[in-house]
XYZ file of C-alpha atoms in Angstrom:
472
model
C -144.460 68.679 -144.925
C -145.691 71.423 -146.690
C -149.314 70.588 -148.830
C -151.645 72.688 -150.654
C -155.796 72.176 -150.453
C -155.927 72.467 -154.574
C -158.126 75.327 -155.875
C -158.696 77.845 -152.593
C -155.460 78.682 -152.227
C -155.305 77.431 -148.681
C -151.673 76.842 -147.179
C -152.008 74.000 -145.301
C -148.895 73.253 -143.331
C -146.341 76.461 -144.499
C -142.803 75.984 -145.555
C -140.489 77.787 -144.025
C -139.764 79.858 -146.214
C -143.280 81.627 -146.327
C -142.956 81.141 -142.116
C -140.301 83.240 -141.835
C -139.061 84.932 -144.953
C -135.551 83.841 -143.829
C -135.501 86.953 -141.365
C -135.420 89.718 -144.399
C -137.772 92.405 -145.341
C -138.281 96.291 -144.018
C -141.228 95.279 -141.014
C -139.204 95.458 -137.532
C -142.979 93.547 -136.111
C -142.423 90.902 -138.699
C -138.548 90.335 -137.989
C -138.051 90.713 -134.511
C -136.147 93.564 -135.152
C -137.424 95.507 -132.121
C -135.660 97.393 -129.246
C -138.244 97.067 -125.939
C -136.272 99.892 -124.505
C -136.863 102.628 -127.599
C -140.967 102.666 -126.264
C -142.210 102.769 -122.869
C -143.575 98.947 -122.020
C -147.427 98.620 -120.984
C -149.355 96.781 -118.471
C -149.220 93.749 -120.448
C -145.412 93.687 -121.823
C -145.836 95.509 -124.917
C -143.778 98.028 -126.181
C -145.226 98.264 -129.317
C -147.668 97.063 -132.431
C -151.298 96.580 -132.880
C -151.490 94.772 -129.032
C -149.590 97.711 -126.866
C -152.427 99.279 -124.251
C -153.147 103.060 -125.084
C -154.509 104.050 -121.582
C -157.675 105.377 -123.474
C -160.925 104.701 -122.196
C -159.801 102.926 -119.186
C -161.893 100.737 -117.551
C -160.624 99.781 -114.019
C -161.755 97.451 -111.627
C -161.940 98.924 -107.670
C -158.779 97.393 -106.069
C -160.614 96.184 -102.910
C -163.141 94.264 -105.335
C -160.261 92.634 -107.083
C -158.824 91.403 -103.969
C -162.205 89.741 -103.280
C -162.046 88.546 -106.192
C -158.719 86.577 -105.973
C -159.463 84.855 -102.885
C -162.487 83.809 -103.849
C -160.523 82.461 -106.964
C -158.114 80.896 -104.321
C -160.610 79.322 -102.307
C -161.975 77.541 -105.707
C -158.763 76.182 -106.874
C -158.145 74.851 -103.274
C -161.799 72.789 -103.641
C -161.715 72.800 -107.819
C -163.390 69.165 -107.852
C -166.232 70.246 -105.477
C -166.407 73.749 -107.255
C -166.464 72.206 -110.728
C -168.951 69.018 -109.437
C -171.979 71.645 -107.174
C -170.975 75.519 -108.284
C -169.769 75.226 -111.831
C -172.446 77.763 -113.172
C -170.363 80.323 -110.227
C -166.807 79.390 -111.406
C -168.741 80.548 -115.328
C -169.720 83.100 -114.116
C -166.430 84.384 -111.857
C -164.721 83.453 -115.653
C -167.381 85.544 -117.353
C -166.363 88.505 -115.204
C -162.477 87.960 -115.728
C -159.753 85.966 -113.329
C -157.888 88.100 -111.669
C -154.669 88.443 -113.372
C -152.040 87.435 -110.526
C -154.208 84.264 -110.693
C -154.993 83.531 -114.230
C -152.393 81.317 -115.170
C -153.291 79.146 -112.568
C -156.861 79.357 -113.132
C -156.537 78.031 -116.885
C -153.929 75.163 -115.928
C -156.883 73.764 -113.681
C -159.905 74.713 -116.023
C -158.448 73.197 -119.132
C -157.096 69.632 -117.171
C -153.673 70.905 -117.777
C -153.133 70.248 -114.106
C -154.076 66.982 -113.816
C -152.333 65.886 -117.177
C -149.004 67.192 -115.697
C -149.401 65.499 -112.427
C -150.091 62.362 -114.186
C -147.539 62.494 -116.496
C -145.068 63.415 -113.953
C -141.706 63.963 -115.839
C -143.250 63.593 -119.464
C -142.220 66.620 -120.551
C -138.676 66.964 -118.931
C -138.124 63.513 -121.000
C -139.860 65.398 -124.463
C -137.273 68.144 -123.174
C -134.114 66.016 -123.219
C -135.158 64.683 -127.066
C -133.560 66.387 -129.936
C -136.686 66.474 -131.809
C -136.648 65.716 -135.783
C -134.941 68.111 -137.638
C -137.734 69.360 -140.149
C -139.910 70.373 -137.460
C -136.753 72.020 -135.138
C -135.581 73.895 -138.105
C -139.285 75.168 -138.532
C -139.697 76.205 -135.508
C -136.699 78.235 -134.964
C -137.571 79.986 -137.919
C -140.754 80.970 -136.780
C -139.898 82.229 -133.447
C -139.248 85.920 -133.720
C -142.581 86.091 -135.406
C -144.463 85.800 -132.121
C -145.581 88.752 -130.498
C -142.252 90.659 -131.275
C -143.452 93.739 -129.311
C -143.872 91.946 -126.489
C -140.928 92.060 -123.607
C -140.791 88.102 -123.316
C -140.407 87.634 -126.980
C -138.596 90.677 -128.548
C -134.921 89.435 -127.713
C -133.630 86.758 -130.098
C -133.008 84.235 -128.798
C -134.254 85.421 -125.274
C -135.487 82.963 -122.398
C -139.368 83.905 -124.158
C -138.164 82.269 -127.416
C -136.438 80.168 -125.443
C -139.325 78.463 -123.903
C -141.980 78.907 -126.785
C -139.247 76.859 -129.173
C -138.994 73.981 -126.100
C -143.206 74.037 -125.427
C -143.402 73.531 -129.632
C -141.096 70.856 -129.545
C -142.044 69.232 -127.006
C -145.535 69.127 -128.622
C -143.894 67.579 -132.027
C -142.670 64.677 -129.959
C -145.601 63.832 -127.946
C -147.760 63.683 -131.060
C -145.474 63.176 -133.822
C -148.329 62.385 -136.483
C -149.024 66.089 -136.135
C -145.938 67.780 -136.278
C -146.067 71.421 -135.392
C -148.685 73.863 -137.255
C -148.071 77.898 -137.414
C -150.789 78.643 -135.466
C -149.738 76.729 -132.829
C -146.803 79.173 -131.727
C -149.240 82.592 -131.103
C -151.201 79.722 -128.612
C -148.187 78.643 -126.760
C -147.032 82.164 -126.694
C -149.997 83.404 -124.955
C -150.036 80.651 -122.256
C -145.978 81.592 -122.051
C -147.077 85.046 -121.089
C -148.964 83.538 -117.746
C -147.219 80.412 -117.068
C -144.082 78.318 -117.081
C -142.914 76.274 -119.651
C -144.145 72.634 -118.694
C -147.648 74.143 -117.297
C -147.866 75.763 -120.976
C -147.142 72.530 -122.740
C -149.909 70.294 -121.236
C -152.173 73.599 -121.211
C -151.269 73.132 -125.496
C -151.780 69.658 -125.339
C -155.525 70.115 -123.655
C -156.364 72.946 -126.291
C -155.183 70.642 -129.640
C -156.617 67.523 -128.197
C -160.006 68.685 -126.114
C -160.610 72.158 -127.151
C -159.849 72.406 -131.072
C -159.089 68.508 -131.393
C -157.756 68.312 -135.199
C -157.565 72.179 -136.010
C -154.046 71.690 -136.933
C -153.530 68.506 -138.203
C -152.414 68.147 -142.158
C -155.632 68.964 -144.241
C -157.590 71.195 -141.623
C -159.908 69.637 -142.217
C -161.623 70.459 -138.994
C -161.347 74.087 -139.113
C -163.170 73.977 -142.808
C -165.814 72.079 -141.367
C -166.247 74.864 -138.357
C -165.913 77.032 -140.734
C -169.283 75.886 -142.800
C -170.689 75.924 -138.961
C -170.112 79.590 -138.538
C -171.551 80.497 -141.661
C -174.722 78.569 -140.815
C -175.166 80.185 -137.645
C -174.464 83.156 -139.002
C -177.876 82.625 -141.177
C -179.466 82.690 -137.853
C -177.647 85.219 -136.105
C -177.328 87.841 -138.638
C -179.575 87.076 -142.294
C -178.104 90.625 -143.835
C -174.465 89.408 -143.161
C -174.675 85.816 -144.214
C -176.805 87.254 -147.363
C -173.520 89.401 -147.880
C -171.419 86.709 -148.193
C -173.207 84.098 -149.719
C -173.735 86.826 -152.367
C -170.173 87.508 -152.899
C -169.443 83.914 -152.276
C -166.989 84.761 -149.769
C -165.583 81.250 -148.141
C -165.563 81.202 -144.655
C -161.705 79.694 -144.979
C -160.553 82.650 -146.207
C -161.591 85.294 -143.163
C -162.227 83.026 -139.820
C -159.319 80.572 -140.122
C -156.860 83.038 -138.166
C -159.930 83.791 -135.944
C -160.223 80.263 -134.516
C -156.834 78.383 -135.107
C -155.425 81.346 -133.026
C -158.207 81.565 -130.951
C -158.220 85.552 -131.854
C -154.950 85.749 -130.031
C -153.312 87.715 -133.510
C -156.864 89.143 -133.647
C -157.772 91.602 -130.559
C -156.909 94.401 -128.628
C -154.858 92.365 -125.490
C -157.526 93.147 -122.847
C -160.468 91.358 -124.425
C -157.856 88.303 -125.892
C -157.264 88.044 -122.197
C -161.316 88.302 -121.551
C -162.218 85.977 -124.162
C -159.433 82.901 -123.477
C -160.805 83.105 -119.849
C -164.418 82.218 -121.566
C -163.152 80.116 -123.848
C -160.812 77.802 -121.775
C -164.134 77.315 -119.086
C -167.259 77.306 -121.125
C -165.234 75.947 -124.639
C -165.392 76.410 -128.023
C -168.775 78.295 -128.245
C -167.196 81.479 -126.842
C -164.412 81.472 -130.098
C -168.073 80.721 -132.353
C -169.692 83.452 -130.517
C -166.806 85.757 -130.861
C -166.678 85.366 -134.791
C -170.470 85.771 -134.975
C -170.292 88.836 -133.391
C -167.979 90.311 -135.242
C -169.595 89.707 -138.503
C -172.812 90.750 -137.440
C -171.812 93.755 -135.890
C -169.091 94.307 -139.414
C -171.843 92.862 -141.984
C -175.103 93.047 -139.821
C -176.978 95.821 -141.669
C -177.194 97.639 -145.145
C -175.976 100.642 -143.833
C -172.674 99.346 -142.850
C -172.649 97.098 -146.104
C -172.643 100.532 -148.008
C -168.542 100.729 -147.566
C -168.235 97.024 -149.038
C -169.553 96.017 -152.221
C -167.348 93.708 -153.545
C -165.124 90.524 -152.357
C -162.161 92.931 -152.180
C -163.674 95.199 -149.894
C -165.806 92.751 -147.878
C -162.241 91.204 -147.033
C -160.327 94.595 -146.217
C -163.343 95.579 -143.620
C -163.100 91.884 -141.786
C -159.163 92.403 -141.720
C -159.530 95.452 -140.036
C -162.329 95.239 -138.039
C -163.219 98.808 -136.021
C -161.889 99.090 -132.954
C -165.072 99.814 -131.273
C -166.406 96.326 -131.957
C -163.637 94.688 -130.014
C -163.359 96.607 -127.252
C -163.409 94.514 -124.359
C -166.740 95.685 -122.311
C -168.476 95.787 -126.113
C -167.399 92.015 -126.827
C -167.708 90.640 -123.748
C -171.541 91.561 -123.206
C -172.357 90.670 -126.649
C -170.945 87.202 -126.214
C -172.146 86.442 -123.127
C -175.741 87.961 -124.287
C -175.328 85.880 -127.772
C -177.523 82.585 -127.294
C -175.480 79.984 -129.142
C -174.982 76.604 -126.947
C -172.879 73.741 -127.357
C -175.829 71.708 -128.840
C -176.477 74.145 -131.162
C -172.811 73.394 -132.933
C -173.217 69.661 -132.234
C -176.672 69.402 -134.168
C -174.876 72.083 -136.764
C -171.307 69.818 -136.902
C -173.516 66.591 -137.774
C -175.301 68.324 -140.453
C -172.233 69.638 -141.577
C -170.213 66.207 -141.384
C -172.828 64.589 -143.448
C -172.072 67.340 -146.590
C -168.819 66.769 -146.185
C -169.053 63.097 -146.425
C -171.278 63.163 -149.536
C -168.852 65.866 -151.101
C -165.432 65.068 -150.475
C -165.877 61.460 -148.630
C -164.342 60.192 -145.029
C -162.194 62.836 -143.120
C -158.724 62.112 -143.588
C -157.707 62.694 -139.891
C -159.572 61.115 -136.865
C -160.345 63.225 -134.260
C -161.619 62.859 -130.660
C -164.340 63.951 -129.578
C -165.005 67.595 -129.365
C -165.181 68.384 -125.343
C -166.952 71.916 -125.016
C -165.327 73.264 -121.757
C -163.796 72.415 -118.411
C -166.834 70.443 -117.422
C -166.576 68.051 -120.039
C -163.333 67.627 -119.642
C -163.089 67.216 -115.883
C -166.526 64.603 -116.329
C -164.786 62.797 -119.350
C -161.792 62.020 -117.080
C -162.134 62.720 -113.357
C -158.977 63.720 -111.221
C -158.212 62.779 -108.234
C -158.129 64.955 -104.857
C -153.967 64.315 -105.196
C -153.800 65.618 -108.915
C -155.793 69.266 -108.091
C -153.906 69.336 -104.885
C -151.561 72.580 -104.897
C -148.163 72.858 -103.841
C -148.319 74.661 -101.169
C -151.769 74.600 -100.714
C -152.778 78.270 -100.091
C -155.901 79.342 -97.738
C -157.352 82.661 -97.272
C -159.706 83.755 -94.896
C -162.351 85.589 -96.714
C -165.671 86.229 -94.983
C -167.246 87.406 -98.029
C -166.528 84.399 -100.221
C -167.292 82.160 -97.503
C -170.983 83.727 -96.669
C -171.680 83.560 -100.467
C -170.495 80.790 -101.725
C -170.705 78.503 -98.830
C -168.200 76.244 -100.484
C -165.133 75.394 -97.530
C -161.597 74.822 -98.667
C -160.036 70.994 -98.542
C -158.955 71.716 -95.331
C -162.113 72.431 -93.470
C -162.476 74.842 -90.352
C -160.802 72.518 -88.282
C -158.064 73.014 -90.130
C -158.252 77.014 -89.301
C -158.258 76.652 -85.266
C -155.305 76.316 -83.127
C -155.552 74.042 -80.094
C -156.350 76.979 -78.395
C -159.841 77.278 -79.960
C -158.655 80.848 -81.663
C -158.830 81.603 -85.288
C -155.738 80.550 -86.784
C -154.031 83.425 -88.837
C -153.365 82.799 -92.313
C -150.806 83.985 -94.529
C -150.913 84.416 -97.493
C -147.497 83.418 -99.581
C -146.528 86.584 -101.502
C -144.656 84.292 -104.221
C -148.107 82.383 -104.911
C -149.892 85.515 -105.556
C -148.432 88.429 -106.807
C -144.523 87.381 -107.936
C -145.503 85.380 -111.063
C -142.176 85.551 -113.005
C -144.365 85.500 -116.471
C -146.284 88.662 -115.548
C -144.258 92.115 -116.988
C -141.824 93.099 -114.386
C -142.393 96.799 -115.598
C -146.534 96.620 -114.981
C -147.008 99.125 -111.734
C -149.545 96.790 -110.043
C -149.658 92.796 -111.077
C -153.259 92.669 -109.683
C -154.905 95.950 -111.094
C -157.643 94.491 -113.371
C -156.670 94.737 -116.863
C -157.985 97.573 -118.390
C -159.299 98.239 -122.246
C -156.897 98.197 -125.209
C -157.926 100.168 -128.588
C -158.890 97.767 -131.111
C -156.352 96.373 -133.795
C -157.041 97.778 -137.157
C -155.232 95.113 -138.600
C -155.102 91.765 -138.245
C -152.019 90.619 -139.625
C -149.525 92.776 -141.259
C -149.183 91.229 -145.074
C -145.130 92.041 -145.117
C -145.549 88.943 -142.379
C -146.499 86.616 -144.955
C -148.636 84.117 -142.210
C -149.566 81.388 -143.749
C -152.629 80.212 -142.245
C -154.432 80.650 -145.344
């Protein structure tokens, strides 16, 4: 259950002990020990720690341009196949620029095949459910529940319908792949997804992340995540020469700083708003955004002598990429610089096989099989096309929007006919309230469910060390 990779010091698969601690130590984050109605809660659920919203240097998004922006959001996921198969450089681009919140839960289920995975496996996870699960894993995850997000409203209660779900959407998960198990960094993932959607919509949203997104990144051995670990720090050669010259000086193992980056997709990592900015990248254009991400932040950490004046050793190379400056990860910042960042899905390919090879001449065959690597919602919708019944929505919602329509030129399933009474009149549409605003998993307490989200100060730490994670 619990095995060691000999000599770096890397926890593979933690015992629970080191999970949880058994609940004792002084840290109210780190034991769940926290009162959501001491602190007032933010936009996003927090009432506390490094994620809660400070309100400083707002950036807002005109109300009337948001509410563009959702129906033309509605009128993709009404069309998704067309959208995906003619426009998918627009639906990038509209994922670039952030889903509207009121609509982002729904907008990963579809990009990531979560939808069409639950509509196929109608009942799967009801049955997973109904299963006891085995009793080293259960046990595990119970004790490792209080640890996630314990500022947030949906997670602070012990014991609450938050913990609740996250313990069902992690067992579940042990039972449909049972050569797995459950992983630690699993839980921050299904928390997140928690946050925006129900509990079976999260689970096959976790299955399509840990079989399509980050196949193998937390099976026994890690073995993937070492080997995209050796393909960050080659990029990073061509991204940034002063950084990677930093490290490869101090022979500083990319294991020991990215592995929370990219197992937790940076969910433990940044300030909410640009977690929120960079998941809506990730879970469209795939696993180059969470490459691009990490190659940002070193360069923009380690990218130049003057800001490799404050770390001259291991120690304090380590300290500075543990608490990265807020500024970096700010969510306009990031976003530009990974979107302006030129690192493509061929470029980790050509990087993986070169890597693969080393590995194969150095430590011999991979232990664990993985699939194939699909990079985004593309390759995942190409690699196993859905049919019209499996994206079809229940209800299916239209919206008349002139603007969408004139500039995208893309027409709901239902056509125009569709839209005209018998009369020959424009048929009036309403919208359902429940299907766009009322999402239960959005933060009762958050004034306005559809105000864009708005920048977070950075996280000057990544994890607190009276936690005891162990990912590494």
């Amino acid at each position: 259950m619990a095995k060691t990779e000999q000599g770096n010091g890397l926890h593979l698969r933690g015992s629970a002990e080191k999970l949880t601690d058994n609940g004792k130590g002084s840290d109210p984050e780190a034991n769940g020990n926290v009162d959501p109605g001491e602190t007032e809660v933010d936009k996003y659920g927090f009432s506390g720690g490094a994620q809660q919203h400070s309100g400083q240097n707002a950036e807002e998004v005109p109300i009337e341009v948001l509410r563009e922006r959702e129906a033309k959001w509605l009128e993709m996921l009404n069309s998704w196949d067309k959208w995906m198969a003619k426009k998918h450089k627009k639906v990038k681009e509209r994922c670039q620029k952030g889903i509207p919140p009121s609509l982002r839960g729904r907008a990963w289920l579809f990009l990531t095949g979560g939808k069409v995975k639950r509509e196929q496996n109608q009942g799967k996870f009801q049955e997973l459910d109904n299963q006891p699960g085995d009793p080293k894993w259960v046990d595990i995850i119970e004790r490792d529940l209080h640890r996630q997000f314990p500022f947030h409203e949906m997670f602070a209660a012990r014991g609450g319908h938050g913990q609740q779900d996250l313990f069902r959407v992690l067992k579940a998960y042990t039972l449909h792949r049972p050569e797995e198990g459950y992983c630690q960094a699993q839980a921050p993932i299904a928390a997140v997804l928690l946050m925006h959607m129900p509990a079976e919509d999260a689970f096959w949203v976790l299955v399509q992340i840990c079989e399509k997104y980050l196949p193998g990144y937390y099976s026994t051995g890690l073995e993937a995540i070492q080997l995209d670990g050796e393909i960050l720090y080659a990029l990073l050669r061509r991204v940034s020469p002063a950084a990677h010259r930093h490290l490869k000086k101090h022979k500083l193992e990319p294991i020991l700083y990215m592995t929370e980056w990219f197992m937790c997709a940076f969910s433990r990592t940044l300030p909410w708003a640009s977690v929120l900015r960079v998941w809506d990248m990730f879970l469209c254009e795939g696993v180059k955004i969470i490459f691009r991400v990490g190659l940002v932040l070193l360069k923009c950490t380690l990218g130049s002598q003057e800001k490799l004046k404050a770390c001259q050793g291991l120690y304090e190379t380590m300290e500075l990429l543990r608490a990265i400056q807020p500024q970096y990860m700010q969510e306009s910042f990031l976003v530009h610089e990974v979107i302006e960042l030129v690192v493509s899905e061929k470029d980790i390919e050509k990087e993986h096989n070169a890597q693969l090879r080393r590995w194969k001449e150095s430590h011999g065959d991979l232990h664990c099989k993985s699939p194939p690597r699909m990079h985004g919602a593309k390759a995942i919708m190409a690699a196993d096309p859905p049919s019209r019944q499996d994206l079809r929505q229940r209800p299916t919602i239209i919206v008349e929007s002139p603007l969408a329509t004139k500039t995208d030129g893309v027409s709901a399933d239902n056509g125009k006919q569709s839209r005209m009474t018998q009369d020959g009149k424009p048929k009036e549409t309403i919208l359902p309230p429940q299907e766009t605003v009322n999402n239960p998993y959005l933060p009762p307490s958050d004034p306005s469910p559809l105000l864009e989200h708005m920048t977070v100060q950075g996280s000057k730490e990544s994890l607190s060390s009276a936690e005891h994670d162990t990912y590494l």
